[in-house]
Amino acid sequence: MTSVHENSRSRKRVGEDSASNPLTSDSSINIGSNSELNNLDENSIKENPKLSMDWWYEDRSSVLLLLFLYILQGIPLGLAGSIPMMLAGRNVDYKEQALFSFVFWPFSLKLLWAPFVDGAFVAKFGRRKSWLVPTQYLIAVVMYILSLRLDAILEVDNPNVWHLTICFFILNFCAATQDIAVDGWALTMLSKKNVGLASTCNSVGQTAGYFLGFAMFLALESADFCNKYLRTIPQDTGIVTLASFMYFWSIIFFVTTTLVMILKHEGTDKEHDHADMKGVVATYKLLWKIILLPSVLQYVIILLTCKMAFGSESVVGLKLIECGVHKESLALLAIPLTPLQIALPLIIAKYTTGPRPMDVFLNALKFRLLFTVLFALTIHFTPSFKQEDGSYPYHYFAIILVVYCFHQVALYSMFVSIMAFNAKISDPRIGGSYMTLLNTVANLGGNWPSTLSLWFVDSLTRNYCVGGKSELEFCTKETKEQCLKDGGECHMEIDGYYVEAVICFFVGIVWLVWKSNSTRRLQALQPESWKCPT
């Protein structure tokens, strides 16, 4: 449901199918190591109860710092997820929403510059701080500039989506780069026995940051929510604005980055601190060798195309807002879904640890395909739940929540299956690069269908100018004002979303016919078929 969850980390996650719509983007949580105690003797822990409670105590400051850095990373992601919902009520068409969806691509493409971040640094300043400090300062600067310019960019009849896209692309590019640096720093910041805590900090921190930047911001920005739950005297605006929220976090980024730069010293990584540009070039060559393997090339095609059927999901949340559902109400649905999103990977993993994880993937894909139709029906019947005061009853949101809970089951089944298969086929000699490549491709495979679907919604929609003296036939964003001025009104005859839903449903069926057998054959290949020549 929340875009942080699949939007994000190509080295451990897949999916991030366009966080432009937090209710429908693929969601996944970080499946990190469950072996935080792997270097502790179990008998020693049993004999010493204090050890079982304080096994992480020596790393407490590092754990808290990592957690905080990942929270900072989630803030721009959450804010980026909230912008499409704010744009939905500001005369912005779906092509402009598609343009903005590109801001979520950096986390899907960061493999392109990850080797460079890992290999180029100023040794005296610190291998990870060489990238973390400037990227977080840049985030602070962009947020500060936006806080001063948002009224001219966003609070107008026709928001400047280009400027918003550029600014948030820079923010997410910096967040993705910071993620690479922090992931690497965690390996030396934590002691060996606690290095598994890095993935926990990653998952919890980024999820918390996204929640602050998305759900909490939209709630505090909403006048209706604040008047109903937080105020005794109603006002016309929320407690915060986007400008004030970004100003606050720009200060937090600036102050904390300065403190980290001055007070936190990096540990040494004797095995990797000799990295240089030759190593960077070698890494790129290695990734190219992996892609050229015939089995990997076939698998890459599957990963890039398997989510074509779910592109219309990126429009669902925006259509609900178009029907009058408050954006903050949709955002707050992320809260009850979070426990489910944490539990599902653990439950599903039991069924994907065998030799045929892609069987689960194919079954989940079929199940998820049904939601293309179910979402369309939900949007169609949503206006019938609308009350006289324009609000929606609690039982309507209960229905939405149930629908999304089942949707998460299908979504996470696909996610965990892909992760399990990636782990199974990755050449152990170069497991990190292999896994990161496959996860990045899977991530990208979810992004492009969402952007494409948003782009074509308006093109497939047919609005007609009905009544009045107007000679206009079609009612577009440019001609709507003229139609109304001539006494007519714009009437939608064909909603492009429903056209896309039908197309996506049949595309999914065609994909199953086209690639189901190929997918099963790939998982039956011998390990030698996946080994990279070195």
Coordinates of C-alpha atoms in Angstrom, one line a residue:
M1 CA 0.0 0.0 0.0
T2 CA 2.8 2.4 0.8
S3 CA 5.2 3.1 -1.7
V4 CA 8.2 3.0 0.6
H5 CA 7.7 -0.6 0.8
E6 CA 8.3 -1.6 -2.7
N7 CA 9.6 1.7 -4.0
S8 CA 12.6 1.5 -2.9
R9 CA 15.7 -0.5 -2.4
S10 CA 17.0 -2.5 -5.4
R11 CA 19.7 -4.3 -3.4
K12 CA 17.3 -6.0 -1.1
R13 CA 13.9 -5.2 -2.5
V14 CA 12.0 -5.5 -5.7
G15 CA 8.9 -3.7 -6.9
E16 CA 8.6 -0.1 -6.2
D17 CA 6.0 -0.1 -9.0
S18 CA 5.5 3.7 -9.0
A19 CA 5.0 5.2 -5.6
S20 CA 2.9 7.8 -7.3
N21 CA 0.0 6.1 -5.8
P22 CA 0.6 4.8 -2.3
L23 CA -2.5 2.7 -2.3
T24 CA -1.7 0.7 -5.3
S25 CA 2.0 0.7 -5.8
D26 CA 3.6 -2.6 -5.2
S27 CA 4.5 -2.8 -1.5
S28 CA 7.2 -4.8 0.1
I29 CA 9.2 -4.7 3.2
N30 CA 12.9 -5.4 3.6
I31 CA 13.5 -9.1 4.0
G32 CA 16.7 -8.8 6.1
S33 CA 18.7 -11.3 7.9
N34 CA 17.0 -13.1 10.7
S35 CA 20.3 -14.1 12.1
E36 CA 21.3 -11.2 14.3
L37 CA 22.5 -13.7 16.9
N38 CA 24.3 -15.9 14.4
N39 CA 27.7 -15.4 15.9
L40 CA 26.6 -16.0 19.5
D41 CA 26.7 -19.5 20.9
E42 CA 23.1 -20.5 21.8
N43 CA 24.2 -22.4 24.9
S44 CA 26.1 -19.3 26.1
I45 CA 22.9 -17.3 25.7
K46 CA 20.9 -19.8 27.7
E47 CA 23.4 -19.9 30.4
N48 CA 23.7 -16.2 30.7
P49 CA 20.3 -14.5 30.6
K50 CA 21.8 -11.0 30.6
L51 CA 23.6 -11.8 27.4
S52 CA 20.3 -12.6 25.7
M53 CA 19.0 -9.2 26.5
D54 CA 22.2 -7.1 26.0
W55 CA 23.7 -8.8 23.0
W56 CA 23.3 -5.6 21.0
Y57 CA 24.2 -3.2 23.8
E58 CA 27.7 -2.4 22.6
D59 CA 26.3 -1.3 19.2
R60 CA 23.4 0.7 20.6
S61 CA 24.7 4.1 19.4
S62 CA 25.4 2.7 15.9
V63 CA 22.0 1.1 15.8
L64 CA 20.3 4.4 16.7
L65 CA 22.4 6.3 14.2
L66 CA 21.6 3.9 11.4
L67 CA 17.9 3.9 12.4
F68 CA 17.9 7.7 12.2
L69 CA 19.7 7.9 8.9
Y70 CA 17.2 5.5 7.4
I71 CA 14.3 7.6 8.8
L72 CA 15.9 10.6 7.1
Q73 CA 16.0 8.6 3.9
G74 CA 12.3 7.9 4.1
I75 CA 11.2 11.5 4.5
P76 CA 11.7 12.6 0.9
L77 CA 10.2 9.4 -0.3
G78 CA 7.1 10.0 1.8
L79 CA 6.8 13.6 0.7
A80 CA 7.1 12.5 -3.0
G81 CA 4.3 10.0 -2.4
S82 CA 2.1 12.7 -1.0
I83 CA 2.5 15.1 -3.9
P84 CA 0.4 13.2 -6.5
M85 CA -2.5 13.1 -4.0
M86 CA -2.2 16.9 -3.6
L87 CA -2.0 17.4 -7.3
A88 CA -5.2 15.4 -7.8
G89 CA -7.3 18.3 -6.6
R90 CA -5.3 21.1 -8.4
N91 CA -6.3 20.8 -12.1
V92 CA -3.5 18.5 -13.0
D93 CA -4.1 15.9 -15.7
Y94 CA -2.8 12.3 -15.7
K95 CA 0.0 13.0 -18.2
E96 CA 1.4 15.4 -15.6
Q97 CA 1.0 12.8 -12.9
A98 CA 2.9 10.4 -15.2
L99 CA 5.7 13.0 -15.5
F100 CA 5.9 13.3 -11.8
S101 CA 6.1 9.5 -11.4
F102 CA 9.6 9.6 -12.8
V103 CA 10.7 10.9 -9.4
F104 CA 10.4 7.4 -8.0
W105 CA 12.8 5.9 -10.6
P106 CA 16.2 6.6 -8.9
F107 CA 15.7 3.7 -6.4
S108 CA 15.0 1.4 -9.4
L109 CA 18.1 2.6 -11.3
K110 CA 20.7 3.2 -8.6
L111 CA 22.6 0.1 -9.7
L112 CA 23.9 2.3 -12.5
W113 CA 25.9 4.5 -10.1
A114 CA 26.2 2.2 -7.0
P115 CA 29.6 0.9 -8.0
F116 CA 30.9 4.4 -8.5
V117 CA 29.6 5.4 -5.0
D118 CA 31.2 2.4 -3.6
G119 CA 34.6 2.9 -5.3
A120 CA 35.2 6.6 -5.4
F121 CA 35.7 8.5 -2.2
V122 CA 38.0 10.8 -0.2
A123 CA 39.9 8.6 2.1
K124 CA 40.7 11.3 4.7
F125 CA 37.1 12.3 4.9
G126 CA 35.7 8.8 5.0
R127 CA 34.5 6.3 2.4
R128 CA 30.8 6.5 3.3
K129 CA 30.8 10.1 4.6
S130 CA 32.2 11.2 1.2
W131 CA 28.8 10.6 -0.2
L132 CA 26.4 10.7 2.7
V133 CA 27.4 14.2 3.9
P134 CA 27.0 16.0 0.5
T135 CA 23.9 14.2 -0.5
Q136 CA 22.1 15.0 2.8
Y137 CA 23.3 18.6 2.5
L138 CA 21.8 18.8 -1.0
I139 CA 18.5 17.4 0.3
A140 CA 18.5 20.1 2.9
V141 CA 19.2 22.8 0.3
V142 CA 16.5 21.6 -2.1
M143 CA 13.9 21.3 0.7
Y144 CA 14.8 24.8 1.9
I145 CA 14.5 26.2 -1.6
L146 CA 11.2 24.4 -2.2
S147 CA 9.8 25.7 1.1
L148 CA 10.4 29.2 -0.2
R149 CA 9.0 28.6 -3.7
L150 CA 6.1 26.2 -3.2
D151 CA 3.4 28.9 -3.3
A152 CA 4.5 29.8 -6.8
I153 CA 4.9 26.2 -7.9
L154 CA 2.0 24.4 -6.2
E155 CA -0.5 26.8 -4.8
V156 CA -1.7 28.1 -8.2
D157 CA -4.5 27.1 -10.6
N158 CA -2.0 25.3 -12.8
P159 CA 0.9 23.9 -10.7
N160 CA 4.3 23.7 -12.3
V161 CA 4.7 20.0 -12.4
W162 CA 8.0 20.2 -14.3
H163 CA 9.6 22.1 -11.4
L164 CA 8.2 19.8 -8.8
T165 CA 9.4 16.8 -10.8
I166 CA 13.0 18.1 -11.1
C167 CA 13.2 19.0 -7.4
F168 CA 11.8 15.7 -6.1
F169 CA 13.8 13.7 -8.6
I170 CA 16.9 15.4 -7.1
L171 CA 15.6 14.6 -3.6
N172 CA 15.0 10.9 -4.4
F173 CA 18.3 10.6 -6.3
C174 CA 20.1 11.9 -3.2
A175 CA 18.1 9.6 -1.0
A176 CA 19.0 6.6 -3.2
T177 CA 22.7 7.6 -3.1
Q178 CA 22.5 8.1 0.6
D179 CA 21.0 4.6 0.8
I180 CA 24.0 3.1 -1.0
A181 CA 26.4 4.8 1.4
V182 CA 24.5 4.0 4.6
D183 CA 24.1 0.3 3.5
G184 CA 27.8 0.1 3.1
W185 CA 28.6 2.0 6.2
A186 CA 26.4 -0.3 8.3
L187 CA 28.8 -3.2 7.5
T188 CA 31.7 -1.5 9.4
M189 CA 29.6 0.6 11.9
L190 CA 28.2 -2.6 13.5
S191 CA 30.1 -5.3 15.1
K192 CA 30.3 -8.6 13.2
K193 CA 27.8 -10.4 15.5
N194 CA 25.3 -7.6 15.0
V195 CA 25.7 -6.8 11.3
G196 CA 22.3 -8.5 10.7
L197 CA 20.7 -5.5 12.5
A198 CA 21.4 -3.4 9.5
S199 CA 18.5 -4.8 7.5
T200 CA 16.2 -4.3 10.5
C201 CA 17.3 -0.6 10.8
N202 CA 16.7 -0.2 7.1
S203 CA 13.2 -1.6 7.1
V204 CA 12.0 0.0 10.3
G205 CA 13.7 3.4 9.7
Q206 CA 12.7 3.9 6.1
T207 CA 9.1 2.8 6.8
A208 CA 9.0 5.2 9.8
G209 CA 10.4 8.0 7.6
Y210 CA 7.9 7.3 4.8
F211 CA 5.1 7.3 7.3
L212 CA 6.2 10.7 8.7
G213 CA 6.5 12.2 5.2
F214 CA 3.4 10.7 3.8
A215 CA 0.6 9.7 6.2
M216 CA 1.4 12.1 9.0
F217 CA 2.1 15.0 6.7
L218 CA -1.2 14.6 4.8
A219 CA -3.1 14.3 8.0
L220 CA -1.6 17.4 9.6
E221 CA -1.9 19.3 6.3
S222 CA -5.7 18.5 6.1
A223 CA -7.9 21.1 7.6
D224 CA -10.8 18.6 7.9
F225 CA -8.6 16.1 9.8
C226 CA -7.2 18.7 12.1
N227 CA -10.5 20.3 12.9
K228 CA -12.1 16.9 13.6
Y229 CA -9.4 15.3 15.7
L230 CA -6.9 17.9 16.9
R231 CA -8.6 21.3 17.3
T232 CA -11.4 22.7 19.4
I233 CA -11.8 25.8 17.2
P234 CA -12.1 25.0 13.4
Q235 CA -9.7 26.7 11.0
D236 CA -9.4 26.9 7.2
T237 CA -6.0 25.3 7.0
G238 CA -4.2 22.3 8.6
I239 CA -1.6 22.5 11.3
V240 CA 1.2 22.4 8.8
T241 CA 1.7 23.3 5.1
L242 CA 4.0 21.6 2.7
A243 CA 6.3 24.6 2.8
S244 CA 6.5 24.7 6.6
F245 CA 7.0 20.9 6.7
M246 CA 9.8 21.0 4.2
Y247 CA 11.4 23.9 6.0
F248 CA 11.4 22.0 9.3
W249 CA 13.0 18.9 7.7
S250 CA 15.6 21.0 5.8
I251 CA 16.8 22.3 9.2
I252 CA 16.8 18.8 10.6
F253 CA 18.8 17.5 7.6
F254 CA 21.3 20.4 7.9
V255 CA 21.9 20.1 11.6
T256 CA 22.1 16.3 11.9
T257 CA 24.3 16.0 8.8
T258 CA 26.7 18.5 10.4
L259 CA 26.8 16.6 13.7
V260 CA 27.4 13.3 11.9
M261 CA 30.2 14.9 9.9
I262 CA 31.9 16.3 13.0
L263 CA 31.2 13.7 15.7
K264 CA 30.9 10.3 13.9
H265 CA 34.1 8.6 12.7
E266 CA 34.0 5.8 10.3
G267 CA 35.3 2.3 11.1
T268 CA 37.8 0.7 8.8
D269 CA 37.0 -1.9 6.2
K270 CA 40.4 -3.5 5.5
E271 CA 38.9 -5.8 2.9
H272 CA 37.3 -3.1 0.7
D273 CA 38.8 0.3 1.6
H274 CA 41.4 -0.2 -1.1
A275 CA 38.6 0.2 -3.7
D276 CA 39.5 2.4 -6.7
M277 CA 38.2 3.2 -10.2
K278 CA 39.7 0.0 -11.6
G279 CA 37.4 -1.9 -9.2
V280 CA 34.5 0.2 -10.3
V281 CA 35.1 -0.6 -14.0
A282 CA 35.5 -4.3 -13.1
T283 CA 32.2 -4.2 -11.3
Y284 CA 30.4 -2.8 -14.4
K285 CA 32.1 -5.4 -16.6
L286 CA 30.9 -8.1 -14.2
L287 CA 27.3 -6.9 -14.3
W288 CA 27.4 -6.9 -18.1
K289 CA 28.7 -10.5 -18.1
I290 CA 25.8 -11.5 -15.8
I291 CA 23.2 -9.9 -18.1
L292 CA 24.6 -11.7 -21.2
L293 CA 24.1 -15.2 -19.7
P294 CA 21.2 -16.7 -21.8
S295 CA 19.3 -17.8 -18.7
V296 CA 19.6 -14.4 -17.0
L297 CA 18.6 -12.6 -20.2
Q298 CA 15.4 -14.7 -20.4
Y299 CA 14.7 -14.0 -16.7
V300 CA 15.3 -10.3 -17.2
I301 CA 12.6 -10.2 -19.9
I302 CA 10.2 -11.9 -17.5
L303 CA 11.0 -9.4 -14.7
L304 CA 10.6 -6.5 -17.0
T305 CA 7.2 -7.6 -18.4
C306 CA 5.5 -9.6 -15.7
K307 CA 3.9 -6.5 -14.1
M308 CA 2.5 -5.0 -17.3
A309 CA -0.9 -6.2 -16.2
F310 CA -0.8 -4.1 -13.1
G311 CA -0.1 -0.7 -14.6
S312 CA -3.7 0.5 -14.0
E313 CA -3.2 0.0 -10.3
S314 CA -1.2 3.3 -10.2
V315 CA -4.4 5.2 -11.1
V316 CA -6.7 3.7 -8.5
G317 CA -5.9 6.1 -5.6
L318 CA -6.1 9.1 -7.8
K319 CA -9.5 8.0 -9.1
L320 CA -10.8 7.5 -5.5
I321 CA -9.7 11.1 -4.8
E322 CA -11.5 12.2 -8.0
C323 CA -14.6 10.5 -6.6
G324 CA -14.4 12.7 -3.5
V325 CA -12.5 10.5 -1.0
H326 CA -10.2 12.6 1.1
K327 CA -6.6 12.0 0.5
E328 CA -5.7 12.0 4.2
S329 CA -8.3 9.2 4.8
L330 CA -6.6 7.1 2.1
A331 CA -3.1 7.9 3.6
L332 CA -4.2 6.7 7.1
L333 CA -5.2 3.3 5.7
A334 CA -1.5 2.6 5.7
I335 CA -1.5 2.3 9.5
P336 CA -3.6 -0.9 9.8
L337 CA -1.9 -2.4 6.8
T338 CA 1.6 -2.1 8.2
P339 CA 1.3 -5.1 10.6
L340 CA 0.1 -7.2 7.7
Q341 CA 3.0 -6.1 5.5
I342 CA 5.4 -7.1 8.2
A343 CA 3.9 -10.5 8.8
L344 CA 3.2 -11.6 5.2
P345 CA 6.8 -12.1 4.0
L346 CA 7.5 -14.3 7.1
I347 CA 4.4 -16.4 6.4
I348 CA 4.9 -16.6 2.6
A349 CA 8.6 -17.5 2.9
K350 CA 7.5 -21.0 4.2
Y351 CA 6.1 -21.7 0.7
T352 CA 8.9 -20.3 -1.4
T353 CA 11.9 -21.9 0.2
G354 CA 11.6 -25.1 -1.8
P355 CA 12.9 -25.8 -5.3
R356 CA 10.0 -24.2 -7.2
P357 CA 9.3 -20.7 -5.8
M358 CA 8.1 -19.4 -9.1
D359 CA 5.1 -21.7 -8.9
V360 CA 3.9 -19.5 -6.1
F361 CA 4.8 -16.4 -8.2
L362 CA 2.6 -17.6 -11.1
N363 CA -0.3 -18.4 -8.9
A364 CA 0.0 -15.1 -7.1
L365 CA 0.1 -13.3 -10.4
K366 CA -3.2 -14.9 -11.5
F367 CA -4.8 -13.9 -8.1
R368 CA -3.5 -10.4 -8.4
L369 CA -4.8 -10.1 -11.9
L370 CA -8.4 -10.4 -10.5
F371 CA -7.8 -7.2 -8.6
T372 CA -7.5 -5.3 -11.8
V373 CA -11.3 -6.0 -12.2
L374 CA -12.0 -5.7 -8.5
F375 CA -10.4 -2.2 -8.3
A376 CA -12.4 -1.1 -11.3
L377 CA -15.6 -2.2 -9.7
T378 CA -14.7 -0.5 -6.4
I379 CA -14.2 2.8 -8.2
H380 CA -17.4 2.4 -10.2
F381 CA -19.5 1.9 -7.0
T382 CA -17.6 4.4 -4.8
P383 CA -19.9 7.4 -5.6
S384 CA -22.9 5.3 -4.4
F385 CA -21.4 5.4 -0.9
K386 CA -21.0 9.2 -0.8
Q387 CA -23.1 10.9 1.9
E388 CA -25.0 14.1 1.6
D389 CA -22.2 16.1 3.2
G390 CA -19.7 14.7 0.7
S391 CA -18.0 12.4 3.2
Y392 CA -17.8 8.6 3.1
P393 CA -19.0 6.3 5.9
Y394 CA -16.7 4.1 8.0
H395 CA -18.0 0.9 6.5
Y396 CA -16.9 2.1 3.0
F397 CA -13.3 2.4 4.3
A398 CA -13.6 -1.0 5.9
I399 CA -14.5 -2.4 2.5
I400 CA -11.5 -0.6 1.0
L401 CA -9.2 -1.9 3.7
V402 CA -10.4 -5.5 3.2
V403 CA -9.8 -5.3 -0.6
Y404 CA -6.3 -3.9 0.0
C405 CA -5.5 -6.6 2.6
F406 CA -6.2 -9.3 0.0
H407 CA -4.3 -7.4 -2.6
Q408 CA -1.3 -7.3 -0.3
V409 CA -1.4 -11.1 -0.1
A410 CA -1.0 -11.4 -3.9
L411 CA 1.5 -8.6 -4.1
Y412 CA 3.8 -10.0 -1.3
S413 CA 3.5 -13.5 -2.7
M414 CA 5.0 -12.3 -6.0
F415 CA 7.6 -10.3 -4.1
V416 CA 8.8 -13.0 -1.8
S417 CA 8.8 -15.6 -4.6
I418 CA 11.1 -13.4 -6.8
M419 CA 13.4 -12.7 -3.9
A420 CA 13.6 -16.5 -3.1
F421 CA 14.3 -17.3 -6.8
N422 CA 16.9 -14.6 -7.0
A423 CA 18.7 -16.0 -4.0
K424 CA 18.5 -19.5 -5.4
I425 CA 20.0 -18.7 -8.8
S426 CA 22.6 -16.1 -7.8
D427 CA 26.2 -17.2 -8.3
P428 CA 27.6 -17.4 -4.7
R429 CA 31.0 -16.2 -5.9
I430 CA 29.4 -12.8 -6.8
G431 CA 26.2 -13.0 -4.8
G432 CA 25.9 -9.4 -3.9
S433 CA 26.3 -8.0 -7.4
Y434 CA 24.1 -10.8 -8.9
M435 CA 21.2 -10.2 -6.4
T436 CA 21.4 -6.4 -6.7
L437 CA 21.2 -6.6 -10.5
L438 CA 18.2 -8.9 -10.5
N439 CA 16.4 -6.9 -7.8
T440 CA 17.0 -3.7 -9.7
V441 CA 15.6 -5.1 -12.9
A442 CA 12.5 -6.3 -11.0
N443 CA 12.2 -2.9 -9.5
L444 CA 12.3 -1.3 -12.9
G445 CA 9.8 -3.8 -14.2
G446 CA 7.2 -2.4 -11.8
N447 CA 7.9 1.3 -12.5
W448 CA 7.5 1.6 -16.3
P449 CA 4.0 0.1 -16.5
S450 CA 2.8 2.6 -13.9
T451 CA 4.2 5.6 -15.6
L452 CA 2.9 4.5 -18.9
S453 CA -0.6 3.9 -17.5
L454 CA -0.7 7.4 -16.0
W455 CA 0.5 8.9 -19.2
F456 CA -2.3 7.4 -21.4
V457 CA -5.3 7.8 -19.1
D458 CA -6.2 11.2 -20.5
S459 CA -5.6 10.1 -24.1
L460 CA -8.1 7.2 -23.6
T461 CA -10.7 9.4 -21.9
R462 CA -13.5 11.0 -23.9
N463 CA -15.1 14.1 -22.5
Y464 CA -17.8 15.9 -24.5
C465 CA -19.1 19.5 -24.2
V466 CA -22.9 19.1 -23.8
G467 CA -25.5 21.8 -23.8
G468 CA -25.2 25.6 -24.1
K469 CA -24.1 27.5 -27.2
S470 CA -20.6 26.1 -27.5
E471 CA -19.5 24.6 -30.8
L472 CA -16.9 22.5 -29.0
E473 CA -17.2 18.8 -29.3
F474 CA -14.5 17.5 -27.0
C475 CA -13.9 18.9 -23.6
T476 CA -10.2 18.9 -22.7
K477 CA -8.3 20.6 -20.0
E478 CA -7.6 23.5 -22.4
T479 CA -11.2 23.9 -23.7
K480 CA -13.1 23.1 -20.4
E481 CA -13.3 26.8 -19.4
Q482 CA -14.7 27.8 -22.8
C483 CA -17.3 25.1 -22.7
L484 CA -18.5 26.3 -19.3
K485 CA -18.4 29.9 -20.4
D486 CA -20.7 29.1 -23.3
G487 CA -23.2 27.5 -20.9
G488 CA -22.3 23.9 -21.5
E489 CA -20.9 21.3 -19.2
C490 CA -18.2 18.6 -19.7
H491 CA -19.6 15.1 -19.7
M492 CA -17.4 12.0 -19.6
E493 CA -18.5 9.4 -22.0
I494 CA -15.5 7.1 -21.7
D495 CA -13.2 6.9 -18.7
G496 CA -9.7 6.1 -19.7
Y497 CA -9.1 4.2 -16.5
Y498 CA -11.6 1.6 -17.3
V499 CA -10.2 1.2 -20.8
E500 CA -6.8 0.6 -19.3
A501 CA -8.1 -1.8 -16.7
V502 CA -9.6 -3.9 -19.5
I503 CA -6.4 -3.7 -21.5
C504 CA -4.3 -4.6 -18.5
F505 CA -6.5 -7.6 -17.7
F506 CA -6.1 -9.1 -21.2
V507 CA -2.4 -8.2 -21.3
G508 CA -2.0 -10.3 -18.0
I509 CA -3.8 -13.2 -19.6
V510 CA -1.6 -13.0 -22.7
W511 CA 1.5 -12.8 -20.5
L512 CA 0.5 -15.9 -18.6
V513 CA 0.1 -17.8 -21.9
W514 CA 3.3 -16.4 -23.2
K515 CA 5.7 -16.8 -20.3
S516 CA 4.2 -19.3 -17.8
N517 CA 6.0 -22.3 -19.3
S518 CA 9.2 -20.3 -19.8
T519 CA 9.2 -19.3 -16.1
R520 CA 8.7 -22.9 -15.0
R521 CA 11.5 -24.0 -17.4
L522 CA 13.9 -21.4 -15.9
Q523 CA 13.4 -22.6 -12.4
A524 CA 14.2 -26.2 -13.5
L525 CA 17.6 -25.3 -14.9
Q526 CA 20.7 -26.6 -13.3
P527 CA 22.8 -24.2 -11.1
E528 CA 25.6 -24.2 -13.8
S529 CA 23.2 -22.3 -16.2
W530 CA 23.3 -19.3 -13.8
K531 CA 27.0 -19.2 -13.1
C532 CA 28.9 -16.2 -14.4
P533 CA 32.1 -16.7 -16.3
T534 CA 35.0 -15.0 -14.5

